[in-house]
Amino acid sequence: MLGDIARFSPHDPDALVVASLACPVCLHSGSVRWEASLRGYDPSVRCRCSSCHQRWRVYLAPEQALRLGLMV
Ligand SMILES: [Zn+2]
């Protein structure tokens, strides 16, 4: 599985946060299904692209996990 580091700021609007979870292969963001696991030592989001079926995981800094927690 691919791994990546989230590239959004905690102050970014939702659209930018979602865009940062775009598929690394086909660059779609609208077709990405994601599931956040924000608790624990190493918060991350598991992503799956329904367009090209790529799966990957995005690792989050603690403040990014808080930001994403406001959206789920
Ligand atoms: Zn894709």
PDB file of N, CA, C and O and ligand atoms in Angstrom:
ATOM      1  N   MET A   1       0.842  -1.193   0.000  1.00  0.00           N
ATOM      2  CA  MET A   1       0.000   0.000   0.000  1.00  0.00           C
ATOM      3  C   MET A   1       0.878   1.244   0.000  1.00  0.00           C
ATOM      4  O   MET A   1       1.877   1.297   0.714  1.00  0.00           O
ATOM      5  N   LEU A   2       0.478   2.220  -0.761  1.00  0.00           N
ATOM      6  CA  LEU A   2       1.231   3.464  -0.797  1.00  0.00           C
ATOM      7  C   LEU A   2       1.048   4.233   0.504  1.00  0.00           C
ATOM      8  O   LEU A   2       0.006   4.153   1.136  1.00  0.00           O
ATOM      9  N   GLY A   3       2.058   4.969   0.877  1.00  0.00           N
ATOM     10  CA  GLY A   3       1.950   5.829   2.046  1.00  0.00           C
ATOM     11  C   GLY A   3       2.279   7.248   1.664  1.00  0.00           C
ATOM     12  O   GLY A   3       3.110   7.485   0.787  1.00  0.00           O
ATOM     13  N   ASP A   4       1.597   8.186   2.305  1.00  0.00           N
ATOM     14  CA  ASP A   4       1.844   9.583   1.982  1.00  0.00           C
ATOM     15  C   ASP A   4       1.661  10.401   3.261  1.00  0.00           C
ATOM     16  O   ASP A   4       1.106   9.918   4.248  1.00  0.00           O
ATOM     17  N   ILE A   5       2.115  11.621   3.219  1.00  0.00           N
ATOM     18  CA  ILE A   5       1.957  12.533   4.351  1.00  0.00           C
ATOM     19  C   ILE A   5       0.998  13.630   3.927  1.00  0.00           C
ATOM     20  O   ILE A   5       1.119  14.170   2.822  1.00  0.00           O
ATOM     21  N   ALA A   6       0.030  13.919   4.788  1.00  0.00           N
ATOM     22  CA  ALA A   6      -0.986  14.922   4.460  1.00  0.00           C
ATOM     23  C   ALA A   6      -0.338  16.282   4.244  1.00  0.00           C
ATOM     24  O   ALA A   6       0.587  16.657   4.960  1.00  0.00           O
ATOM     25  N   ARG A   7      -0.851  17.005   3.254  1.00  0.00           N
ATOM     26  CA  ARG A   7      -0.272  18.294   2.907  1.00  0.00           C
ATOM     27  C   ARG A   7      -1.296  19.412   3.006  1.00  0.00           C
ATOM     28  O   ARG A   7      -1.332  20.286   2.171  1.00  0.00           O
ATOM     29  N   PHE A   8      -2.125  19.381   4.029  1.00  0.00           N
ATOM     30  CA  PHE A   8      -3.034  20.512   4.201  1.00  0.00           C
ATOM     31  C   PHE A   8      -2.733  21.182   5.536  1.00  0.00           C
ATOM     32  O   PHE A   8      -2.171  20.578   6.442  1.00  0.00           O
ATOM     33  N   SER A   9      -3.104  22.443   5.604  1.00  0.00           N
ATOM     34  CA  SER A   9      -2.958  23.179   6.850  1.00  0.00           C
ATOM     35  C   SER A   9      -4.246  23.064   7.652  1.00  0.00           C
ATOM     36  O   SER A   9      -5.334  22.971   7.074  1.00  0.00           O
ATOM     37  N   PRO A  10      -4.149  23.046   8.985  1.00  0.00           N
ATOM     38  CA  PRO A  10      -5.370  22.982   9.803  1.00  0.00           C
ATOM     39  C   PRO A  10      -6.321  24.137   9.530  1.00  0.00           C
ATOM     40  O   PRO A  10      -7.496  24.058   9.851  1.00  0.00           O
ATOM     41  N   HIS A  11      -5.848  25.212   8.917  1.00  0.00           N
ATOM     42  CA  HIS A  11      -6.697  26.366   8.643  1.00  0.00           C
ATOM     43  C   HIS A  11      -7.302  26.327   7.248  1.00  0.00           C
ATOM     44  O   HIS A  11      -8.058  27.219   6.872  1.00  0.00           O
ATOM     45  N   ASP A  12      -6.982  25.320   6.471  1.00  0.00           N
ATOM     46  CA  ASP A  12      -7.525  25.223   5.124  1.00  0.00           C
ATOM     47  C   ASP A  12      -9.018  24.907   5.150  1.00  0.00           C
ATOM     48  O   ASP A  12      -9.495  24.219   6.053  1.00  0.00           O
ATOM     49  N   PRO A  13      -9.767  25.388   4.151  1.00  0.00           N
ATOM     50  CA  PRO A  13     -11.181  25.017   4.033  1.00  0.00           C
ATOM     51  C   PRO A  13     -11.337  23.540   3.646  1.00  0.00           C
ATOM     52  O   PRO A  13     -10.386  22.917   3.149  1.00  0.00           O
ATOM     53  N   ASP A  14     -12.552  23.006   3.872  1.00  0.00           N
ATOM     54  CA  ASP A  14     -12.807  21.591   3.612  1.00  0.00           C
ATOM     55  C   ASP A  14     -12.372  21.162   2.210  1.00  0.00           C
ATOM     56  O   ASP A  14     -11.819  20.080   2.032  1.00  0.00           O
ATOM     57  N   ALA A  15     -12.618  22.019   1.220  1.00  0.00           N
ATOM     58  CA  ALA A  15     -12.316  21.630  -0.159  1.00  0.00           C
ATOM     59  C   ALA A  15     -10.826  21.336  -0.332  1.00  0.00           C
ATOM     60  O   ALA A  15     -10.457  20.403  -1.049  1.00  0.00           O
ATOM     61  N   LEU A  16      -9.992  22.104   0.319  1.00  0.00           N
ATOM     62  CA  LEU A  16      -8.546  21.876   0.202  1.00  0.00           C
ATOM     63  C   LEU A  16      -8.120  20.624   0.961  1.00  0.00           C
ATOM     64  O   LEU A  16      -7.214  19.902   0.546  1.00  0.00           O
ATOM     65  N   VAL A  17      -8.777  20.394   2.088  1.00  0.00           N
ATOM     66  CA  VAL A  17      -8.466  19.189   2.858  1.00  0.00           C
ATOM     67  C   VAL A  17      -8.803  17.953   2.024  1.00  0.00           C
ATOM     68  O   VAL A  17      -8.012  17.011   1.904  1.00  0.00           O
ATOM     69  N   VAL A  18      -9.984  17.974   1.405  1.00  0.00           N
ATOM     70  CA  VAL A  18     -10.400  16.854   0.556  1.00  0.00           C
ATOM     71  C   VAL A  18      -9.451  16.724  -0.641  1.00  0.00           C
ATOM     72  O   VAL A  18      -9.052  15.624  -1.014  1.00  0.00           O
ATOM     73  N   ALA A  19      -9.057  17.863  -1.211  1.00  0.00           N
ATOM     74  CA  ALA A  19      -8.159  17.825  -2.358  1.00  0.00           C
ATOM     75  C   ALA A  19      -6.816  17.196  -1.993  1.00  0.00           C
ATOM     76  O   ALA A  19      -6.182  16.544  -2.817  1.00  0.00           O
ATOM     77  N   SER A  20      -6.393  17.373  -0.760  1.00  0.00           N
ATOM     78  CA  SER A  20      -5.110  16.807  -0.343  1.00  0.00           C
ATOM     79  C   SER A  20      -5.183  15.293  -0.229  1.00  0.00           C
ATOM     80  O   SER A  20      -4.153  14.620  -0.155  1.00  0.00           O
ATOM     81  N   LEU A  21      -6.408  14.744  -0.234  1.00  0.00           N
ATOM     82  CA  LEU A  21      -6.574  13.289  -0.185  1.00  0.00           C
ATOM     83  C   LEU A  21      -6.844  12.721  -1.579  1.00  0.00           C
ATOM     84  O   LEU A  21      -7.271  11.583  -1.710  1.00  0.00           O
ATOM     85  N   ALA A  22      -6.592  13.517  -2.606  1.00  0.00           N
ATOM     86  CA  ALA A  22      -6.847  13.055  -3.971  1.00  0.00           C
ATOM     87  C   ALA A  22      -5.989  11.846  -4.311  1.00  0.00           C
ATOM     88  O   ALA A  22      -4.902  11.649  -3.765  1.00  0.00           O
ATOM     89  N   CYS A  23      -6.493  11.042  -5.231  1.00  0.00           N
ATOM     90  CA  CYS A  23      -5.782   9.837  -5.654  1.00  0.00           C
ATOM     91  C   CYS A  23      -4.409  10.184  -6.235  1.00  0.00           C
ATOM     92  O   CYS A  23      -4.309  11.027  -7.123  1.00  0.00           O
ATOM     93  N   PRO A  24      -3.342   9.540  -5.742  1.00  0.00           N
ATOM     94  CA  PRO A  24      -2.001   9.847  -6.247  1.00  0.00           C
ATOM     95  C   PRO A  24      -1.752   9.291  -7.647  1.00  0.00           C
ATOM     96  O   PRO A  24      -0.784   9.682  -8.299  1.00  0.00           O
ATOM     97  N   VAL A  25      -2.616   8.414  -8.109  1.00  0.00           N
ATOM     98  CA  VAL A  25      -2.417   7.802  -9.426  1.00  0.00           C
ATOM     99  C   VAL A  25      -3.191   8.562 -10.502  1.00  0.00           C
ATOM    100  O   VAL A  25      -2.618   9.019 -11.491  1.00  0.00           O
ATOM    101  N   CYS A  26      -4.498   8.728 -10.306  1.00  0.00           N
ATOM    102  CA  CYS A  26      -5.298   9.366 -11.355  1.00  0.00           C
ATOM    103  C   CYS A  26      -5.725  10.786 -10.966  1.00  0.00           C
ATOM    104  O   CYS A  26      -6.365  11.465 -11.751  1.00  0.00           O
ATOM    105  N   LEU A  27      -5.382  11.213  -9.746  1.00  0.00           N
ATOM    106  CA  LEU A  27      -5.591  12.576  -9.274  1.00  0.00           C
ATOM    107  C   LEU A  27      -7.056  12.955  -9.093  1.00  0.00           C
ATOM    108  O   LEU A  27      -7.375  14.122  -8.931  1.00  0.00           O
ATOM    109  N   HIS A  28      -7.951  11.976  -9.107  1.00  0.00           N
ATOM    110  CA  HIS A  28      -9.346  12.263  -8.776  1.00  0.00           C
ATOM    111  C   HIS A  28      -9.476  12.492  -7.270  1.00  0.00           C
ATOM    112  O   HIS A  28      -8.845  11.793  -6.488  1.00  0.00           O
ATOM    113  N   SER A  29     -10.272  13.447  -6.883  1.00  0.00           N
ATOM    114  CA  SER A  29     -10.593  13.562  -5.465  1.00  0.00           C
ATOM    115  C   SER A  29     -12.058  13.236  -5.218  1.00  0.00           C
ATOM    116  O   SER A  29     -12.427  12.803  -4.130  1.00  0.00           O
ATOM    117  N   GLY A  30     -12.911  13.429  -6.225  1.00  0.00           N
ATOM    118  CA  GLY A  30     -14.336  13.184  -6.043  1.00  0.00           C
ATOM    119  C   GLY A  30     -14.671  11.711  -5.879  1.00  0.00           C
ATOM    120  O   GLY A  30     -15.700  11.370  -5.302  1.00  0.00           O
ATOM    121  N   SER A  31     -13.800  10.815  -6.371  1.00  0.00           N
ATOM    122  CA  SER A  31     -14.124   9.395  -6.328  1.00  0.00           C
ATOM    123  C   SER A  31     -13.365   8.667  -5.225  1.00  0.00           C
ATOM    124  O   SER A  31     -13.344   7.450  -5.188  1.00  0.00           O
ATOM    125  N   VAL A  32     -12.725   9.435  -4.333  1.00  0.00           N
ATOM    126  CA  VAL A  32     -11.959   8.818  -3.248  1.00  0.00           C
ATOM    127  C   VAL A  32     -12.861   8.544  -2.054  1.00  0.00           C
ATOM    128  O   VAL A  32     -13.593   9.423  -1.604  1.00  0.00           O
ATOM    129  N   ARG A  33     -12.851   7.309  -1.574  1.00  0.00           N
ATOM    130  CA  ARG A  33     -13.523   6.965  -0.319  1.00  0.00           C
ATOM    131  C   ARG A  33     -12.456   6.908   0.754  1.00  0.00           C
ATOM    132  O   ARG A  33     -11.441   6.236   0.579  1.00  0.00           O
ATOM    133  N   TRP A  34     -12.659   7.595   1.858  1.00  0.00           N
ATOM    134  CA  TRP A  34     -11.633   7.563   2.886  1.00  0.00           C
ATOM    135  C   TRP A  34     -12.241   7.277   4.242  1.00  0.00           C
ATOM    136  O   TRP A  34     -13.400   7.564   4.513  1.00  0.00           O
ATOM    137  N   GLU A  35     -11.414   6.702   5.068  1.00  0.00           N
ATOM    138  CA  GLU A  35     -11.834   6.303   6.405  1.00  0.00           C
ATOM    139  C   GLU A  35     -10.716   6.704   7.351  1.00  0.00           C
ATOM    140  O   GLU A  35      -9.591   6.226   7.232  1.00  0.00           O
ATOM    141  N   ALA A  36     -11.034   7.592   8.263  1.00  0.00           N
ATOM    142  CA  ALA A  36     -10.013   8.124   9.153  1.00  0.00           C
ATOM    143  C   ALA A  36      -9.899   7.285  10.416  1.00  0.00           C
ATOM    144  O   ALA A  36     -10.911   6.886  10.991  1.00  0.00           O
ATOM    145  N   SER A  37      -8.692   6.983  10.793  1.00  0.00           N
ATOM    146  CA  SER A  37      -8.478   6.442  12.137  1.00  0.00           C
ATOM    147  C   SER A  37      -7.610   7.447  12.882  1.00  0.00           C
ATOM    148  O   SER A  37      -6.400   7.531  12.681  1.00  0.00           O
ATOM    149  N   LEU A  38      -8.290   8.278  13.658  1.00  0.00           N
ATOM    150  CA  LEU A  38      -7.656   9.468  14.208  1.00  0.00           C
ATOM    151  C   LEU A  38      -7.178   9.279  15.633  1.00  0.00           C
ATOM    152  O   LEU A  38      -6.488  10.124  16.176  1.00  0.00           O
ATOM    153  N   ARG A  39      -7.556   8.171  16.236  1.00  0.00           N
ATOM    154  CA  ARG A  39      -7.092   7.946  17.602  1.00  0.00           C
ATOM    155  C   ARG A  39      -5.772   7.210  17.572  1.00  0.00           C
ATOM    156  O   ARG A  39      -5.417   6.568  16.599  1.00  0.00           O
ATOM    157  N   GLY A  40      -5.074   7.317  18.664  1.00  0.00           N
ATOM    158  CA  GLY A  40      -3.848   6.552  18.768  1.00  0.00           C
ATOM    159  C   GLY A  40      -2.624   7.373  18.452  1.00  0.00           C
ATOM    160  O   GLY A  40      -2.691   8.577  18.189  1.00  0.00           O
ATOM    161  N   TYR A  41      -1.532   6.701  18.427  1.00  0.00           N
ATOM    162  CA  TYR A  41      -0.239   7.348  18.369  1.00  0.00           C
ATOM    163  C   TYR A  41       0.067   7.899  16.976  1.00  0.00           C
ATOM    164  O   TYR A  41       0.755   8.884  16.816  1.00  0.00           O
ATOM    165  N   ASP A  42      -0.475   7.237  15.956  1.00  0.00           N
ATOM    166  CA  ASP A  42      -0.086   7.538  14.583  1.00  0.00           C
ATOM    167  C   ASP A  42      -1.334   7.724  13.716  1.00  0.00           C
ATOM    168  O   ASP A  42      -1.688   6.847  12.948  1.00  0.00           O
ATOM    169  N   PRO A  43      -2.024   8.865  13.853  1.00  0.00           N
ATOM    170  CA  PRO A  43      -3.287   9.048  13.112  1.00  0.00           C
ATOM    171  C   PRO A  43      -3.069   9.013  11.607  1.00  0.00           C
ATOM    172  O   PRO A  43      -2.064   9.508  11.091  1.00  0.00           O
ATOM    173  N   SER A  44      -4.015   8.401  10.910  1.00  0.00           N
ATOM    174  CA  SER A  44      -3.881   8.296   9.465  1.00  0.00           C
ATOM    175  C   SER A  44      -5.268   8.145   8.842  1.00  0.00           C
ATOM    176  O   SER A  44      -6.256   7.932   9.532  1.00  0.00           O
ATOM    177  N   VAL A  45      -5.302   8.266   7.533  1.00  0.00           N
ATOM    178  CA  VAL A  45      -6.529   8.079   6.773  1.00  0.00           C
ATOM    179  C   VAL A  45      -6.277   7.001   5.737  1.00  0.00           C
ATOM    180  O   VAL A  45      -5.297   7.074   4.987  1.00  0.00           O
ATOM    181  N   ARG A  46      -7.136   6.009   5.725  1.00  0.00           N
ATOM    182  CA  ARG A  46      -7.058   5.001   4.669  1.00  0.00           C
ATOM    183  C   ARG A  46      -7.914   5.462   3.511  1.00  0.00           C
ATOM    184  O   ARG A  46      -9.082   5.773   3.688  1.00  0.00           O
ATOM    185  N   CYS A  47      -7.324   5.494   2.321  1.00  0.00           N
ATOM    186  CA  CYS A  47      -8.034   5.995   1.152  1.00  0.00           C
ATOM    187  C   CYS A  47      -8.131   4.905   0.095  1.00  0.00           C
ATOM    188  O   CYS A  47      -7.259   4.043  -0.027  1.00  0.00           O
ATOM    189  N   ARG A  48      -9.217   4.973  -0.660  1.00  0.00           N
ATOM    190  CA  ARG A  48      -9.406   4.057  -1.765  1.00  0.00           C
ATOM    191  C   ARG A  48     -10.062   4.838  -2.887  1.00  0.00           C
ATOM    192  O   ARG A  48     -11.041   5.541  -2.684  1.00  0.00           O
ATOM    193  N   CYS A  49      -9.489   4.711  -4.078  1.00  0.00           N
ATOM    194  CA  CYS A  49     -10.017   5.403  -5.239  1.00  0.00           C
ATOM    195  C   CYS A  49     -10.980   4.472  -5.973  1.00  0.00           C
ATOM    196  O   CYS A  49     -10.586   3.380  -6.394  1.00  0.00           O
ATOM    197  N   SER A  50     -12.240   4.896  -6.115  1.00  0.00           N
ATOM    198  CA  SER A  50     -13.208   4.042  -6.812  1.00  0.00           C
ATOM    199  C   SER A  50     -13.078   4.194  -8.319  1.00  0.00           C
ATOM    200  O   SER A  50     -13.738   3.503  -9.077  1.00  0.00           O
ATOM    201  N   SER A  51     -12.216   5.094  -8.765  1.00  0.00           N
ATOM    202  CA  SER A  51     -11.990   5.261 -10.191  1.00  0.00           C
ATOM    203  C   SER A  51     -10.930   4.279 -10.711  1.00  0.00           C
ATOM    204  O   SER A  51     -11.148   3.577 -11.691  1.00  0.00           O
ATOM    205  N   CYS A  52      -9.783   4.203 -10.023  1.00  0.00           N
ATOM    206  CA  CYS A  52      -8.710   3.320 -10.505  1.00  0.00           C
ATOM    207  C   CYS A  52      -8.379   2.211  -9.503  1.00  0.00           C
ATOM    208  O   CYS A  52      -7.461   1.431  -9.720  1.00  0.00           O
ATOM    209  N   HIS A  53      -9.102   2.167  -8.366  1.00  0.00           N
ATOM    210  CA  HIS A  53      -8.971   1.106  -7.359  1.00  0.00           C
ATOM    211  C   HIS A  53      -7.645   1.113  -6.628  1.00  0.00           C
ATOM    212  O   HIS A  53      -7.273   0.125  -6.003  1.00  0.00           O
ATOM    213  N   GLN A  54      -6.915   2.198  -6.707  1.00  0.00           N
ATOM    214  CA  GLN A  54      -5.705   2.346  -5.916  1.00  0.00           C
ATOM    215  C   GLN A  54      -6.080   2.493  -4.440  1.00  0.00           C
ATOM    216  O   GLN A  54      -7.099   3.091  -4.100  1.00  0.00           O
ATOM    217  N   ARG A  55      -5.244   1.929  -3.573  1.00  0.00           N
ATOM    218  CA  ARG A  55      -5.412   2.139  -2.137  1.00  0.00           C
ATOM    219  C   ARG A  55      -4.147   2.772  -1.600  1.00  0.00           C
ATOM    220  O   ARG A  55      -3.053   2.425  -2.035  1.00  0.00           O
ATOM    221  N   TRP A  56      -4.301   3.657  -0.647  1.00  0.00           N
ATOM    222  CA  TRP A  56      -3.133   4.267  -0.024  1.00  0.00           C
ATOM    223  C   TRP A  56      -3.513   4.782   1.352  1.00  0.00           C
ATOM    224  O   TRP A  56      -4.684   4.804   1.735  1.00  0.00           O
ATOM    225  N   ARG A  57      -2.509   5.180   2.083  1.00  0.00           N
ATOM    226  CA  ARG A  57      -2.726   5.681   3.435  1.00  0.00           C
ATOM    227  C   ARG A  57      -2.021   7.026   3.572  1.00  0.00           C
ATOM    228  O   ARG A  57      -0.903   7.196   3.100  1.00  0.00           O
ATOM    229  N   VAL A  58      -2.709   7.964   4.185  1.00  0.00           N
ATOM    230  CA  VAL A  58      -2.152   9.291   4.399  1.00  0.00           C
ATOM    231  C   VAL A  58      -1.948   9.486   5.900  1.00  0.00           C
ATOM    232  O   VAL A  58      -2.891   9.331   6.683  1.00  0.00           O
ATOM    233  N   TYR A  59      -0.733   9.801   6.271  1.00  0.00           N
ATOM    234  CA  TYR A  59      -0.423  10.011   7.687  1.00  0.00           C
ATOM    235  C   TYR A  59      -0.590  11.479   8.053  1.00  0.00           C
ATOM    236  O   TYR A  59      -0.276  12.365   7.261  1.00  0.00           O
ATOM    237  N   LEU A  60      -1.086  11.691   9.262  1.00  0.00           N
ATOM    238  CA  LEU A  60      -1.467  13.034   9.680  1.00  0.00           C
ATOM    239  C   LEU A  60      -0.672  13.486  10.894  1.00  0.00           C
ATOM    240  O   LEU A  60      -0.394  12.689  11.794  1.00  0.00           O
ATOM    241  N   ALA A  61      -0.354  14.777  10.910  1.00  0.00           N
ATOM    242  CA  ALA A  61       0.145  15.395  12.132  1.00  0.00           C
ATOM    243  C   ALA A  61      -1.043  15.560  13.087  1.00  0.00           C
ATOM    244  O   ALA A  61      -2.193  15.588  12.644  1.00  0.00           O
ATOM    245  N   PRO A  62      -0.783  15.672  14.404  1.00  0.00           N
ATOM    246  CA  PRO A  62      -1.893  15.767  15.368  1.00  0.00           C
ATOM    247  C   PRO A  62      -2.879  16.887  15.056  1.00  0.00           C
ATOM    248  O   PRO A  62      -4.093  16.690  15.169  1.00  0.00           O
ATOM    249  N   GLU A  63      -2.391  18.054  14.622  1.00  0.00           N
ATOM    250  CA  GLU A  63      -3.324  19.146  14.338  1.00  0.00           C
ATOM    251  C   GLU A  63      -4.134  18.880  13.065  1.00  0.00           C
ATOM    252  O   GLU A  63      -5.268  19.328  12.927  1.00  0.00           O
ATOM    253  N   GLN A  64      -3.545  18.120  12.130  1.00  0.00           N
ATOM    254  CA  GLN A  64      -4.299  17.729  10.935  1.00  0.00           C
ATOM    255  C   GLN A  64      -5.385  16.708  11.301  1.00  0.00           C
ATOM    256  O   GLN A  64      -6.480  16.720  10.736  1.00  0.00           O
ATOM    257  N   ALA A  65      -5.075  15.833  12.224  1.00  0.00           N
ATOM    258  CA  ALA A  65      -6.072  14.852  12.668  1.00  0.00           C
ATOM    259  C   ALA A  65      -7.253  15.558  13.317  1.00  0.00           C
ATOM    260  O   ALA A  65      -8.409  15.187  13.088  1.00  0.00           O
ATOM    261  N   LEU A  66      -6.977  16.591  14.109  1.00  0.00           N
ATOM    262  CA  LEU A  66      -8.065  17.362  14.705  1.00  0.00           C
ATOM    263  C   LEU A  66      -8.912  18.023  13.635  1.00  0.00           C
ATOM    264  O   LEU A  66     -10.138  18.038  13.702  1.00  0.00           O
ATOM    265  N   ARG A  67      -8.234  18.574  12.635  1.00  0.00           N
ATOM    266  CA  ARG A  67      -8.947  19.262  11.542  1.00  0.00           C
ATOM    267  C   ARG A  67      -9.843  18.280  10.785  1.00  0.00           C
ATOM    268  O   ARG A  67     -11.001  18.574  10.502  1.00  0.00           O
ATOM    269  N   LEU A  68      -9.314  17.140  10.465  1.00  0.00           N
ATOM    270  CA  LEU A  68     -10.089  16.143   9.726  1.00  0.00           C
ATOM    271  C   LEU A  68     -11.225  15.608  10.593  1.00  0.00           C
ATOM    272  O   LEU A  68     -12.297  15.292  10.089  1.00  0.00           O
ATOM    273  N   GLY A  69     -10.990  15.550  11.891  1.00  0.00           N
ATOM    274  CA  GLY A  69     -12.031  15.088  12.794  1.00  0.00           C
ATOM    275  C   GLY A  69     -13.277  15.953  12.776  1.00  0.00           C
ATOM    276  O   GLY A  69     -14.369  15.506  13.098  1.00  0.00           O
ATOM    277  N   LEU A  70     -13.136  17.215  12.350  1.00  0.00           N
ATOM    278  CA  LEU A  70     -14.273  18.105  12.262  1.00  0.00           C
ATOM    279  C   LEU A  70     -15.144  17.786  11.040  1.00  0.00           C
ATOM    280  O   LEU A  70     -16.251  18.261  10.930  1.00  0.00           O
ATOM    281  N   MET A  71     -14.607  16.997  10.129  1.00  0.00           N
ATOM    282  CA  MET A  71     -15.328  16.705   8.875  1.00  0.00           C
ATOM    283  C   MET A  71     -16.001  15.338   8.881  1.00  0.00           C
ATOM    284  O   MET A  71     -16.838  15.079   8.040  1.00  0.00           O
ATOM    285  N   VAL A  72     -15.621  14.450   9.767  1.00  0.00           N
ATOM    286  CA  VAL A  72     -16.151  13.082   9.704  1.00  0.00           C
ATOM    287  C   VAL A  72     -17.374  12.910  10.607  1.00  0.00           C
ATOM    288  O   VAL A  72     -17.713  13.805  11.344  1.00  0.00           O
TER     289      VAL A  72
HETATM  290 ZN    ZN B   1      -7.391   6.841  -8.785  1.00  0.00          ZN
END
